Amino acid sequence: MFNINKIIIFIFISLIYLNPTQNMQSSDQSYITGDDGVIRMPVNILGHVKYPGTYLVYDRIDILSLFSTAGGYLKGSDLKNIKIIHKDGKKTNVNVQKIIKNGFDQDGVYSIKPHDTIIIEQKVMSRLFTSSSLPAIILGILNIALTLERTSDSN
């Protein structure tokens, strides 16, 4: 009985000292320094881009470079209403179309911070014609109307 208690105490102490979570880095870190010495921060890019996901990007990245990192925005993206949701919950709307047209100015510089989420939505009309059967429904109704018109003319 005495030996079993010693074994249990030994295992318990070993688990405390060899706990693998002690050496793990927190995934909530704001900045990460790579082996190359470059400081990066995690940013989420969601919505109508080629490769949505979480990216490690350099500090002070501009929003157009951020889109490029995600493979670019897709045709039909609503560039007038890009949303940036900051880690603290604050939301910022950005008109990227204006930035593309006029270039960056002091009002057009938007600070991307660690753990920000950038959302690029798809325009409503683009969504209707690409992700629904609305065109097929319209063409079906048009076909029925033309068929009814032809059959009523032949009577």
Coordinates of C-alpha atoms in Angstrom, one line a residue:
M1 CA 0.0 0.0 0.0
F2 CA 2.9 2.3 0.9
N3 CA 4.5 1.7 -2.5
I4 CA 1.3 2.5 -4.4
N5 CA 1.0 5.9 -2.6
K6 CA 4.6 6.7 -3.6
I7 CA 3.9 5.8 -7.2
I8 CA 0.8 7.9 -7.3
I9 CA 2.6 10.9 -5.8
F10 CA 5.5 10.4 -8.3
I11 CA 3.1 10.3 -11.3
F12 CA 1.3 13.4 -10.0
I13 CA 4.5 15.4 -9.5
S14 CA 5.8 14.3 -12.9
L15 CA 2.6 15.4 -14.6
I16 CA 2.9 18.9 -13.0
Y17 CA 6.5 19.3 -14.1
L18 CA 6.1 17.8 -17.6
N19 CA 2.9 19.5 -18.4
P20 CA 3.1 20.2 -22.2
T21 CA 0.8 23.3 -22.0
Q22 CA 3.5 25.2 -20.1
N23 CA 5.6 25.7 -23.3
M24 CA 2.7 26.4 -25.7
Q25 CA 2.3 29.9 -27.0
S26 CA -1.1 31.6 -26.7
S27 CA -3.1 31.8 -29.9
D28 CA -4.3 35.2 -28.6
Q29 CA -1.0 36.8 -29.2
S30 CA -1.3 40.2 -31.0
Y31 CA 2.1 40.0 -32.8
I32 CA 4.2 37.1 -33.9
T33 CA 7.8 37.3 -34.8
G34 CA 8.9 34.7 -37.3
D35 CA 12.3 33.0 -37.7
D36 CA 13.1 35.7 -40.3
G37 CA 12.7 38.4 -37.7
V38 CA 9.6 40.0 -39.4
I39 CA 6.8 41.0 -37.0
R40 CA 3.4 39.8 -38.2
M41 CA -0.1 39.8 -36.9
P42 CA -3.1 37.5 -37.5
V43 CA -6.0 39.0 -39.6
N44 CA -9.2 37.3 -40.8
I45 CA -10.4 37.9 -44.4
L46 CA -13.9 36.6 -45.0
G47 CA -16.5 36.8 -47.7
H48 CA -16.3 37.3 -51.5
V49 CA -12.5 36.8 -51.9
K50 CA -10.7 34.0 -53.7
Y51 CA -9.1 32.4 -50.6
P52 CA -10.9 33.5 -47.3
G53 CA -9.2 32.6 -44.1
T54 CA -6.8 33.8 -41.4
Y55 CA -3.5 35.3 -42.6
L56 CA -0.3 36.4 -40.8
V57 CA 0.5 39.8 -42.4
Y58 CA 3.0 42.5 -41.6
D59 CA 2.1 45.4 -39.4
R60 CA 0.8 48.5 -41.2
I61 CA -0.5 46.6 -44.2
D62 CA -3.0 48.5 -46.4
I63 CA -6.4 47.1 -47.2
L64 CA -5.6 46.5 -51.0
S65 CA -2.5 44.5 -50.1
L66 CA -4.6 42.5 -47.7
F67 CA -7.0 41.6 -50.5
S68 CA -4.1 40.6 -52.6
T69 CA -2.9 38.2 -49.8
A70 CA -6.3 36.5 -50.0
G71 CA -6.1 36.0 -53.7
G72 CA -8.0 39.2 -54.6
Y73 CA -11.7 40.1 -54.4
L74 CA -14.1 38.3 -56.7
K75 CA -16.3 39.7 -59.5
G76 CA -19.5 41.0 -57.9
S77 CA -17.8 42.1 -54.6
D78 CA -19.4 45.1 -52.9
L79 CA -16.3 47.3 -52.8
K80 CA -18.2 50.3 -51.5
N81 CA -19.1 48.6 -48.2
I82 CA -16.2 46.7 -46.8
K83 CA -16.5 46.0 -43.1
I84 CA -13.6 45.9 -40.7
I85 CA -14.6 44.4 -37.3
H86 CA -11.9 45.1 -34.7
K87 CA -11.1 42.8 -31.8
D88 CA -12.7 45.2 -29.4
G89 CA -16.0 45.0 -31.4
K90 CA -15.7 48.4 -33.0
K91 CA -16.8 48.4 -36.7
T92 CA -15.5 50.5 -39.6
N93 CA -17.0 50.7 -43.1
V94 CA -14.5 51.3 -45.9
N95 CA -15.2 52.4 -49.5
V96 CA -12.5 50.5 -51.3
Q97 CA -13.9 51.5 -54.7
K98 CA -13.2 55.1 -53.8
I99 CA -9.6 54.2 -52.7
I100 CA -9.0 52.4 -56.0
K101 CA -10.3 55.3 -58.0
N102 CA -8.7 58.2 -56.1
G103 CA -5.8 56.5 -54.4
F104 CA -4.9 56.7 -50.7
D105 CA -5.3 59.9 -48.8
Q106 CA -5.4 60.6 -45.0
D107 CA -9.1 59.8 -44.9
G108 CA -8.6 56.7 -46.9
V109 CA -5.9 55.1 -44.7
Y110 CA -7.5 52.5 -42.4
S111 CA -5.5 50.9 -39.6
I112 CA -5.6 47.2 -39.7
K113 CA -4.9 45.8 -36.2
P114 CA -4.2 42.3 -34.9
H115 CA -7.2 39.9 -34.9
D116 CA -9.3 42.3 -37.1
T117 CA -11.8 40.6 -39.4
I118 CA -12.4 42.1 -42.8
I119 CA -15.6 41.1 -44.5
I120 CA -16.2 41.6 -48.3
E121 CA -19.8 41.0 -49.1
Q122 CA -21.2 40.1 -52.5
K123 CA -23.5 42.6 -54.3
V124 CA -27.2 41.7 -54.1
M125 CA -27.7 41.5 -57.9
S126 CA -24.5 39.4 -58.2
R127 CA -25.8 37.0 -55.5
L128 CA -29.2 36.7 -57.2
F129 CA -27.7 35.8 -60.6
T130 CA -24.9 33.5 -59.4
S131 CA -26.2 31.6 -56.4
S132 CA -29.8 31.2 -57.1
S133 CA -32.1 29.9 -59.7
L134 CA -33.7 33.3 -60.3
P135 CA -32.6 33.5 -64.0
A136 CA -34.1 30.0 -64.6
I137 CA -37.4 31.0 -62.9
I138 CA -37.6 34.2 -65.0
L139 CA -36.9 32.3 -68.2
G140 CA -39.4 29.6 -67.3
I141 CA -42.1 32.2 -66.7
L142 CA -41.2 33.9 -70.0
N143 CA -41.4 30.5 -71.8
I144 CA -44.8 29.8 -70.4
A145 CA -46.1 33.2 -71.3
L146 CA -44.9 32.9 -74.9
T147 CA -46.3 29.4 -75.2
L148 CA -49.7 30.6 -73.9
E149 CA -49.6 33.5 -76.3
R150 CA -48.9 31.2 -79.3
T151 CA -51.6 28.7 -78.3
S152 CA -54.2 31.5 -77.8
D153 CA -53.3 33.0 -81.3
S154 CA -53.7 29.7 -83.0
N155 CA -57.2 29.2 -81.6

